[in-house]
Amino acid sequence: MKMMLGDEYDSYIESFNDKRLYGLRVNNLKISTEDFLKICPFKLEPVPWIENGFYYSEDDKPAKHPYYFAGLYYIQEPSAMTPANVLPIDEGDVVFDMCAAPGGKSTELAAKLNKTGLLITNDISNSRAKALLKNVEVFGVPNLCVLNEDPVGIASRFSGFFDKVLIDAPCSGEGMFRKDNKLIKAWEKNGPEFYSQIQRNIILAGADMLKPGGKLLYSTCTFSKLEDEDSVIHLLTNRPDMHLIDIKPYEGFSHGFDTDEGYHLEKAVRIFPHKMPGEGHFVALFEKDGEDYTSSKRPVSGKTKLPDELKEFMDSTTFEYDPAYINIRDTRVFLTSPYMAEERGLRIIRNGLLLGELKKNRFEPSQAFAMALTNDQFNNCLDLSVSDDRVIRYLKGETIDIDDFNVKSGWTLVCVDGYPLGWGKNANGQLKNKYLAGWRWM
């Protein structure tokens, strides 16, 4: 770090005496930033380079608030918001988040897609991939596939498939030492030499999965040149059809450290904690040469006849869907994306939006389906104020008394201040709780 920073080294070391910063990012898939600020109960300060990012006080507990359970925001360290913010996403894109858990970047990519195209989000760890699934479902993402794969191992399956690829690579974590000093021991066990080999394989695989004209974002939360600039050079040397492109500048961003080889590493961005109100990060944006004229959309054959009980339930919603992409497996009903590739041979945690389950002569909607709806898309809603103690009781899984509301019998979409939380079933003013057990308020 002394060699890298020179005269700035003392300021860098001094930054370790500063308190860590806490951040949240508004879910623009569900609510505009402007509308969120009108109802936000926390004291927030804007993250200057992230349009929907905010600092919050350590005294606030946003993970213990009903709006968190409604998926209105994601808790994320401010610098870590940068990669998904920098990668330009167009509606209709097919996007791959290669090393995605726990889902902070995936949720922002999904918000940018705005329920169009497809987000394939992946993690090599099964337990982390399941946590990733929960976060994208809380955020209300319908156009998704969650994989549990080694990204290098599946590169040939998705050759030239994606419009955009994000690689937030496994790294030695030097930029997070202030936030979590336990990472120092992990660094001593596996440092930059260990991770750089993993990164070099991953970044080449990401480039191979990209369409001509597509863009790839590579990031780490470490300072090591071996893991940052040298990984960029490895890609540019081995994939000559890839080139670095500029990232929109912001005051406090540092350039990548250039070399004499003419790789234009100054186009990469470094975030240092003594220059920016956040932890450490490295971000590089690439574009693949050429243009792509192929359609990612797969055709469907014939019309799909839905079971009567499923059709009856879907008719009680104004949720837009194409029956041709309804996929029924055993008793579970999924709405899959028209952009999804052939799935055989892949370890899939979830392909598409889980709509629910077919039981004997009835259909039971899923928690994920509730989160993908808006309150005006279902014909029977219970809208509780955030100050109503029944909100917390509902989130804890309790039966609640709702005879003071004019709610029809049967399936009920439970909302807080107009934003869905989950399902209940109303019978004579008593709401039988259908909130997913694994998501309950603890």
mmCIF file with all atom_site columns, C-alpha atoms in Angstrom, residues 87-250:
data_model
loop_
_atom_site.group_PDB
_atom_site.id
_atom_site.type_symbol
_atom_site.label_atom_id
_atom_site.label_alt_id
_atom_site.label_comp_id
_atom_site.label_asym_id
_atom_site.label_entity_id
_atom_site.label_seq_id
_atom_site.pdbx_PDB_ins_code
_atom_site.Cartn_x
_atom_site.Cartn_y
_atom_site.Cartn_z
_atom_site.occupancy
_atom_site.B_iso_or_equiv
_atom_site.pdbx_formal_charge
_atom_site.auth_seq_id
_atom_site.auth_comp_id
_atom_site.auth_asym_id
_atom_site.auth_atom_id
_atom_site.pdbx_PDB_model_num
ATOM 1   C CA . LEU A 1 87  ? -23.007 -1.401  -15.553 1.00 0.00 ? 87  LEU A CA 1
ATOM 2   C CA . PRO A 1 88  ? -25.437 0.072   -18.121 1.00 0.00 ? 88  PRO A CA 1
ATOM 3   C CA . ILE A 1 89  ? -28.595 -2.072  -18.327 1.00 0.00 ? 89  ILE A CA 1
ATOM 4   C CA . ASP A 1 90  ? -31.258 -1.641  -21.004 1.00 0.00 ? 90  ASP A CA 1
ATOM 5   C CA . GLU A 1 91  ? -34.782 -2.990  -20.652 1.00 0.00 ? 91  GLU A CA 1
ATOM 6   C CA . GLY A 1 92  ? -34.995 -6.321  -22.466 1.00 0.00 ? 92  GLY A CA 1
ATOM 7   C CA . ASP A 1 93  ? -31.346 -7.255  -21.780 1.00 0.00 ? 93  ASP A CA 1
ATOM 8   C CA . VAL A 1 94  ? -30.318 -10.788 -20.845 1.00 0.00 ? 94  VAL A CA 1
ATOM 9   C CA . VAL A 1 95  ? -28.008 -10.272 -17.850 1.00 0.00 ? 95  VAL A CA 1
ATOM 10  C CA . PHE A 1 96  ? -25.719 -12.605 -15.877 1.00 0.00 ? 96  PHE A CA 1
ATOM 11  C CA . ASP A 1 97  ? -24.587 -11.887 -12.301 1.00 0.00 ? 97  ASP A CA 1
ATOM 12  C CA . MET A 1 98  ? -21.848 -14.473 -12.076 1.00 0.00 ? 98  MET A CA 1
ATOM 13  C CA . CYS A 1 99  ? -20.855 -14.505 -8.370  1.00 0.00 ? 99  CYS A CA 1
ATOM 14  C CA . ALA A 1 100 ? -24.017 -13.018 -6.979  1.00 0.00 ? 100 ALA A CA 1
ATOM 15  C CA . ALA A 1 101 ? -24.740 -14.023 -3.372  1.00 0.00 ? 101 ALA A CA 1
ATOM 16  C CA . PRO A 1 102 ? -26.120 -12.566 -1.200  1.00 0.00 ? 102 PRO A CA 1
ATOM 17  C CA . GLY A 1 103 ? -27.827 -10.570 -3.971  1.00 0.00 ? 103 GLY A CA 1
ATOM 18  C CA . GLY A 1 104 ? -27.136 -6.870  -3.492  1.00 0.00 ? 104 GLY A CA 1
ATOM 19  C CA . LYS A 1 105 ? -25.968 -6.355  -7.051  1.00 0.00 ? 105 LYS A CA 1
ATOM 20  C CA . SER A 1 106 ? -28.576 -8.719  -8.528  1.00 0.00 ? 106 SER A CA 1
ATOM 21  C CA . THR A 1 107 ? -31.421 -6.795  -6.941  1.00 0.00 ? 107 THR A CA 1
ATOM 22  C CA . GLU A 1 108 ? -30.208 -3.548  -8.517  1.00 0.00 ? 108 GLU A CA 1
ATOM 23  C CA . LEU A 1 109 ? -29.695 -5.180  -11.922 1.00 0.00 ? 109 LEU A CA 1
ATOM 24  C CA . ALA A 1 110 ? -33.270 -6.502  -11.694 1.00 0.00 ? 110 ALA A CA 1
ATOM 25  C CA . ALA A 1 111 ? -34.603 -3.047  -10.847 1.00 0.00 ? 111 ALA A CA 1
ATOM 26  C CA . LYS A 1 112 ? -32.870 -1.653  -13.945 1.00 0.00 ? 112 LYS A CA 1
ATOM 27  C CA . LEU A 1 113 ? -34.411 -4.396  -16.107 1.00 0.00 ? 113 LEU A CA 1
ATOM 28  C CA . ASN A 1 114 ? -37.839 -3.350  -14.788 1.00 0.00 ? 114 ASN A CA 1
ATOM 29  C CA . LYS A 1 115 ? -39.402 -6.838  -15.189 1.00 0.00 ? 115 LYS A CA 1
ATOM 30  C CA . THR A 1 116 ? -38.197 -7.159  -18.798 1.00 0.00 ? 116 THR A CA 1
ATOM 31  C CA . GLY A 1 117 ? -35.574 -9.455  -20.335 1.00 0.00 ? 117 GLY A CA 1
ATOM 32  C CA . LEU A 1 118 ? -33.945 -11.980 -18.026 1.00 0.00 ? 118 LEU A CA 1
ATOM 33  C CA . LEU A 1 119 ? -31.632 -11.938 -15.010 1.00 0.00 ? 119 LEU A CA 1
ATOM 34  C CA . ILE A 1 120 ? -29.649 -15.128 -14.452 1.00 0.00 ? 120 ILE A CA 1
ATOM 35  C CA . THR A 1 121 ? -28.022 -14.893 -11.059 1.00 0.00 ? 121 THR A CA 1
ATOM 36  C CA . ASN A 1 122 ? -25.555 -17.482 -9.804  1.00 0.00 ? 122 ASN A CA 1
ATOM 37  C CA . ASP A 1 123 ? -23.433 -18.562 -6.883  1.00 0.00 ? 123 ASP A CA 1
ATOM 38  C CA . ILE A 1 124 ? -21.172 -21.594 -6.595  1.00 0.00 ? 124 ILE A CA 1
ATOM 39  C CA . SER A 1 125 ? -22.172 -22.128 -2.933  1.00 0.00 ? 125 SER A CA 1
ATOM 40  C CA . ASN A 1 126 ? -25.523 -23.886 -2.478  1.00 0.00 ? 126 ASN A CA 1
ATOM 41  C CA . SER A 1 127 ? -26.313 -22.254 0.862   1.00 0.00 ? 127 SER A CA 1
ATOM 42  C CA . ARG A 1 128 ? -25.409 -18.808 -0.451  1.00 0.00 ? 128 ARG A CA 1
ATOM 43  C CA . ALA A 1 129 ? -27.447 -19.383 -3.617  1.00 0.00 ? 129 ALA A CA 1
ATOM 44  C CA . LYS A 1 130 ? -30.507 -20.087 -1.442  1.00 0.00 ? 130 LYS A CA 1
ATOM 45  C CA . ALA A 1 131 ? -29.961 -16.823 0.447   1.00 0.00 ? 131 ALA A CA 1
ATOM 46  C CA . LEU A 1 132 ? -29.614 -15.112 -2.941  1.00 0.00 ? 132 LEU A CA 1
ATOM 47  C CA . LEU A 1 133 ? -32.970 -16.555 -4.017  1.00 0.00 ? 133 LEU A CA 1
ATOM 48  C CA . LYS A 1 134 ? -34.693 -15.135 -0.953  1.00 0.00 ? 134 LYS A CA 1
ATOM 49  C CA . ASN A 1 135 ? -33.325 -11.641 -1.592  1.00 0.00 ? 135 ASN A CA 1
ATOM 50  C CA . VAL A 1 136 ? -34.378 -11.490 -5.240  1.00 0.00 ? 136 VAL A CA 1
ATOM 51  C CA . GLU A 1 137 ? -37.826 -12.836 -4.304  1.00 0.00 ? 137 GLU A CA 1
ATOM 52  C CA . VAL A 1 138 ? -38.267 -10.259 -1.519  1.00 0.00 ? 138 VAL A CA 1
ATOM 53  C CA . PHE A 1 139 ? -37.420 -7.618  -4.119  1.00 0.00 ? 139 PHE A CA 1
ATOM 54  C CA . GLY A 1 140 ? -40.271 -8.857  -6.324  1.00 0.00 ? 140 GLY A CA 1
ATOM 55  C CA . VAL A 1 141 ? -38.157 -10.018 -9.278  1.00 0.00 ? 141 VAL A CA 1
ATOM 56  C CA . PRO A 1 142 ? -40.244 -12.128 -11.707 1.00 0.00 ? 142 PRO A CA 1
ATOM 57  C CA . ASN A 1 143 ? -37.846 -12.465 -14.668 1.00 0.00 ? 143 ASN A CA 1
ATOM 58  C CA . LEU A 1 144 ? -35.173 -14.556 -13.015 1.00 0.00 ? 144 LEU A CA 1
ATOM 59  C CA . CYS A 1 145 ? -33.250 -17.801 -12.962 1.00 0.00 ? 145 CYS A CA 1
ATOM 60  C CA . VAL A 1 146 ? -31.088 -18.643 -9.934  1.00 0.00 ? 146 VAL A CA 1
ATOM 61  C CA . LEU A 1 147 ? -28.227 -21.064 -10.580 1.00 0.00 ? 147 LEU A CA 1
ATOM 62  C CA . ASN A 1 148 ? -25.838 -22.927 -8.274  1.00 0.00 ? 148 ASN A CA 1
ATOM 63  C CA . GLU A 1 149 ? -22.929 -23.496 -10.649 1.00 0.00 ? 149 GLU A CA 1
ATOM 64  C CA . ASP A 1 150 ? -19.207 -23.041 -11.104 1.00 0.00 ? 150 ASP A CA 1
ATOM 65  C CA . PRO A 1 151 ? -19.340 -20.165 -13.623 1.00 0.00 ? 151 PRO A CA 1
ATOM 66  C CA . VAL A 1 152 ? -16.222 -21.417 -15.424 1.00 0.00 ? 152 VAL A CA 1
ATOM 67  C CA . GLY A 1 153 ? -17.791 -24.853 -15.819 1.00 0.00 ? 153 GLY A CA 1
ATOM 68  C CA . ILE A 1 154 ? -20.932 -23.539 -17.530 1.00 0.00 ? 154 ILE A CA 1
ATOM 69  C CA . ALA A 1 155 ? -19.305 -20.997 -19.850 1.00 0.00 ? 155 ALA A CA 1
ATOM 70  C CA . SER A 1 156 ? -19.699 -23.257 -22.885 1.00 0.00 ? 156 SER A CA 1
ATOM 71  C CA . ARG A 1 157 ? -23.436 -23.607 -22.171 1.00 0.00 ? 157 ARG A CA 1
ATOM 72  C CA . PHE A 1 158 ? -23.915 -19.853 -22.466 1.00 0.00 ? 158 PHE A CA 1
ATOM 73  C CA . SER A 1 159 ? -21.347 -18.979 -25.131 1.00 0.00 ? 159 SER A CA 1
ATOM 74  C CA . GLY A 1 160 ? -22.198 -15.551 -26.596 1.00 0.00 ? 160 GLY A CA 1
ATOM 75  C CA . PHE A 1 161 ? -25.520 -15.572 -24.734 1.00 0.00 ? 161 PHE A CA 1
ATOM 76  C CA . PHE A 1 162 ? -25.602 -12.457 -22.532 1.00 0.00 ? 162 PHE A CA 1
ATOM 77  C CA . ASP A 1 163 ? -26.006 -8.762  -23.293 1.00 0.00 ? 163 ASP A CA 1
ATOM 78  C CA . LYS A 1 164 ? -24.416 -7.822  -19.958 1.00 0.00 ? 164 LYS A CA 1
ATOM 79  C CA . VAL A 1 165 ? -22.269 -9.730  -17.449 1.00 0.00 ? 165 VAL A CA 1
ATOM 80  C CA . LEU A 1 166 ? -21.368 -8.591  -13.917 1.00 0.00 ? 166 LEU A CA 1
ATOM 81  C CA . ILE A 1 167 ? -18.462 -10.248 -12.119 1.00 0.00 ? 167 ILE A CA 1
ATOM 82  C CA . ASP A 1 168 ? -18.061 -9.159  -8.517  1.00 0.00 ? 168 ASP A CA 1
ATOM 83  C CA . ALA A 1 169 ? -15.196 -11.566 -8.111  1.00 0.00 ? 169 ALA A CA 1
ATOM 84  C CA . PRO A 1 170 ? -14.203 -13.539 -5.004  1.00 0.00 ? 170 PRO A CA 1
ATOM 85  C CA . CYS A 1 171 ? -11.231 -11.618 -3.622  1.00 0.00 ? 171 CYS A CA 1
ATOM 86  C CA . SER A 1 172 ? -8.895  -11.172 -0.657  1.00 0.00 ? 172 SER A CA 1
ATOM 87  C CA . GLY A 1 173 ? -11.113 -8.406  0.738   1.00 0.00 ? 173 GLY A CA 1
ATOM 88  C CA . GLU A 1 174 ? -8.466  -5.816  1.617   1.00 0.00 ? 174 GLU A CA 1
ATOM 89  C CA . GLY A 1 175 ? -10.976 -3.028  1.033   1.00 0.00 ? 175 GLY A CA 1
ATOM 90  C CA . MET A 1 176 ? -13.258 -4.371  3.780   1.00 0.00 ? 176 MET A CA 1
ATOM 91  C CA . PHE A 1 177 ? -10.755 -4.580  6.643   1.00 0.00 ? 177 PHE A CA 1
ATOM 92  C CA . ARG A 1 178 ? -12.203 -1.513  8.383   1.00 0.00 ? 178 ARG A CA 1
ATOM 93  C CA . LYS A 1 179 ? -15.759 -2.794  8.023   1.00 0.00 ? 179 LYS A CA 1
ATOM 94  C CA . ASP A 1 180 ? -14.960 -6.303  9.273   1.00 0.00 ? 180 ASP A CA 1
ATOM 95  C CA . ASN A 1 181 ? -11.555 -6.974  10.787  1.00 0.00 ? 181 ASN A CA 1
ATOM 96  C CA . LYS A 1 182 ? -12.211 -10.741 10.784  1.00 0.00 ? 182 LYS A CA 1
ATOM 97  C CA . LEU A 1 183 ? -11.342 -10.535 7.080   1.00 0.00 ? 183 LEU A CA 1
ATOM 98  C CA . ILE A 1 184 ? -7.724  -9.851  8.050   1.00 0.00 ? 184 ILE A CA 1
ATOM 99  C CA . LYS A 1 185 ? -7.335  -13.420 9.328   1.00 0.00 ? 185 LYS A CA 1
ATOM 100 C CA . ALA A 1 186 ? -8.975  -14.757 6.178   1.00 0.00 ? 186 ALA A CA 1
ATOM 101 C CA . TRP A 1 187 ? -6.500  -12.691 4.121   1.00 0.00 ? 187 TRP A CA 1
ATOM 102 C CA . GLU A 1 188 ? -3.577  -14.190 6.043   1.00 0.00 ? 188 GLU A CA 1
ATOM 103 C CA . LYS A 1 189 ? -4.890  -17.662 5.155   1.00 0.00 ? 189 LYS A CA 1
ATOM 104 C CA . ASN A 1 190 ? -5.753  -16.960 1.498   1.00 0.00 ? 190 ASN A CA 1
ATOM 105 C CA . GLY A 1 191 ? -4.303  -13.759 0.057   1.00 0.00 ? 191 GLY A CA 1
ATOM 106 C CA . PRO A 1 192 ? -4.084  -12.184 -3.404  1.00 0.00 ? 192 PRO A CA 1
ATOM 107 C CA . GLU A 1 193 ? -2.024  -15.014 -4.946  1.00 0.00 ? 193 GLU A CA 1
ATOM 108 C CA . PHE A 1 194 ? -4.809  -17.498 -4.120  1.00 0.00 ? 194 PHE A CA 1
ATOM 109 C CA . TYR A 1 195 ? -7.686  -15.375 -5.416  1.00 0.00 ? 195 TYR A CA 1
ATOM 110 C CA . SER A 1 196 ? -5.983  -14.030 -8.537  1.00 0.00 ? 196 SER A CA 1
ATOM 111 C CA . GLN A 1 197 ? -5.950  -17.507 -10.099 1.00 0.00 ? 197 GLN A CA 1
ATOM 112 C CA . ILE A 1 198 ? -9.699  -17.881 -9.503  1.00 0.00 ? 198 ILE A CA 1
ATOM 113 C CA . GLN A 1 199 ? -10.359 -14.406 -10.907 1.00 0.00 ? 199 GLN A CA 1
ATOM 114 C CA . ARG A 1 200 ? -8.407  -15.028 -14.097 1.00 0.00 ? 200 ARG A CA 1
ATOM 115 C CA . ASN A 1 201 ? -10.464 -18.113 -14.927 1.00 0.00 ? 201 ASN A CA 1
ATOM 116 C CA . ILE A 1 202 ? -13.721 -16.356 -14.078 1.00 0.00 ? 202 ILE A CA 1
ATOM 117 C CA . ILE A 1 203 ? -13.056 -13.188 -16.080 1.00 0.00 ? 203 ILE A CA 1
ATOM 118 C CA . LEU A 1 204 ? -12.239 -15.165 -19.245 1.00 0.00 ? 204 LEU A CA 1
ATOM 119 C CA . ALA A 1 205 ? -15.404 -17.244 -18.803 1.00 0.00 ? 205 ALA A CA 1
ATOM 120 C CA . GLY A 1 206 ? -17.441 -14.041 -18.412 1.00 0.00 ? 206 GLY A CA 1
ATOM 121 C CA . ALA A 1 207 ? -16.043 -12.638 -21.662 1.00 0.00 ? 207 ALA A CA 1
ATOM 122 C CA . ASP A 1 208 ? -16.840 -15.867 -23.505 1.00 0.00 ? 208 ASP A CA 1
ATOM 123 C CA . MET A 1 209 ? -20.477 -15.714 -22.335 1.00 0.00 ? 209 MET A CA 1
ATOM 124 C CA . LEU A 1 210 ? -20.881 -12.179 -23.671 1.00 0.00 ? 210 LEU A CA 1
ATOM 125 C CA . LYS A 1 211 ? -22.489 -11.337 -27.021 1.00 0.00 ? 211 LYS A CA 1
ATOM 126 C CA . PRO A 1 212 ? -20.597 -9.177  -29.523 1.00 0.00 ? 212 PRO A CA 1
ATOM 127 C CA . GLY A 1 213 ? -21.310 -5.581  -28.534 1.00 0.00 ? 213 GLY A CA 1
ATOM 128 C CA . GLY A 1 214 ? -22.080 -6.645  -24.956 1.00 0.00 ? 214 GLY A CA 1
ATOM 129 C CA . LYS A 1 215 ? -20.612 -5.163  -21.791 1.00 0.00 ? 215 LYS A CA 1
ATOM 130 C CA . LEU A 1 216 ? -18.843 -6.811  -18.853 1.00 0.00 ? 216 LEU A CA 1
ATOM 131 C CA . LEU A 1 217 ? -18.279 -5.247  -15.427 1.00 0.00 ? 217 LEU A CA 1
ATOM 132 C CA . TYR A 1 218 ? -15.444 -6.638  -13.299 1.00 0.00 ? 218 TYR A CA 1
ATOM 133 C CA . SER A 1 219 ? -15.121 -5.581  -9.663  1.00 0.00 ? 219 SER A CA 1
ATOM 134 C CA . THR A 1 220 ? -13.419 -6.553  -6.428  1.00 0.00 ? 220 THR A CA 1
ATOM 135 C CA . CYS A 1 221 ? -13.386 -5.179  -2.888  1.00 0.00 ? 221 CYS A CA 1
ATOM 136 C CA . THR A 1 222 ? -9.614  -5.396  -2.652  1.00 0.00 ? 222 THR A CA 1
ATOM 137 C CA . PHE A 1 223 ? -6.636  -3.108  -3.376  1.00 0.00 ? 223 PHE A CA 1
ATOM 138 C CA . SER A 1 224 ? -4.190  -5.704  -4.721  1.00 0.00 ? 224 SER A CA 1
ATOM 139 C CA . LYS A 1 225 ? -2.902  -4.921  -8.222  1.00 0.00 ? 225 LYS A CA 1
ATOM 140 C CA . LEU A 1 226 ? -2.545  -8.664  -8.721  1.00 0.00 ? 226 LEU A CA 1
ATOM 141 C CA . GLU A 1 227 ? -6.320  -9.036  -8.346  1.00 0.00 ? 227 GLU A CA 1
ATOM 142 C CA . ASP A 1 228 ? -7.294  -5.756  -9.995  1.00 0.00 ? 228 ASP A CA 1
ATOM 143 C CA . GLU A 1 229 ? -5.184  -4.303  -12.833 1.00 0.00 ? 229 GLU A CA 1
ATOM 144 C CA . ASP A 1 230 ? -3.398  -7.616  -13.474 1.00 0.00 ? 230 ASP A CA 1
ATOM 145 C CA . SER A 1 231 ? -6.737  -9.404  -13.885 1.00 0.00 ? 231 SER A CA 1
ATOM 146 C CA . VAL A 1 232 ? -7.756  -6.722  -16.396 1.00 0.00 ? 232 VAL A CA 1
ATOM 147 C CA . ILE A 1 233 ? -4.497  -7.199  -18.304 1.00 0.00 ? 233 ILE A CA 1
ATOM 148 C CA . HIS A 1 234 ? -5.042  -10.983 -18.274 1.00 0.00 ? 234 HIS A CA 1
ATOM 149 C CA . LEU A 1 235 ? -8.431  -10.521 -19.929 1.00 0.00 ? 235 LEU A CA 1
ATOM 150 C CA . LEU A 1 236 ? -7.238  -7.983  -22.504 1.00 0.00 ? 236 LEU A CA 1
ATOM 151 C CA . THR A 1 237 ? -4.234  -10.155 -23.412 1.00 0.00 ? 237 THR A CA 1
ATOM 152 C CA . ASN A 1 238 ? -6.205  -13.382 -23.799 1.00 0.00 ? 238 ASN A CA 1
ATOM 153 C CA . ARG A 1 239 ? -9.385  -11.950 -25.325 1.00 0.00 ? 239 ARG A CA 1
ATOM 154 C CA . PRO A 1 240 ? -8.280  -9.279  -27.857 1.00 0.00 ? 240 PRO A CA 1
ATOM 155 C CA . ASP A 1 241 ? -11.925 -8.622  -28.816 1.00 0.00 ? 241 ASP A CA 1
ATOM 156 C CA . MET A 1 242 ? -12.473 -7.021  -25.373 1.00 0.00 ? 242 MET A CA 1
ATOM 157 C CA . HIS A 1 243 ? -11.563 -3.401  -24.577 1.00 0.00 ? 243 HIS A CA 1
ATOM 158 C CA . LEU A 1 244 ? -11.926 -1.096  -21.583 1.00 0.00 ? 244 LEU A CA 1
ATOM 159 C CA . ILE A 1 245 ? -14.463 1.729   -21.756 1.00 0.00 ? 245 ILE A CA 1
ATOM 160 C CA . ASP A 1 246 ? -14.824 4.855   -19.646 1.00 0.00 ? 246 ASP A CA 1
ATOM 161 C CA . ILE A 1 247 ? -16.786 4.970   -16.395 1.00 0.00 ? 247 ILE A CA 1
ATOM 162 C CA . LYS A 1 248 ? -18.679 8.155   -15.604 1.00 0.00 ? 248 LYS A CA 1
ATOM 163 C CA . PRO A 1 249 ? -16.340 10.100  -13.310 1.00 0.00 ? 249 PRO A CA 1
ATOM 164 C CA . TYR A 1 250 ? -17.177 11.276  -9.816  1.00 0.00 ? 250 TYR A CA 1
#
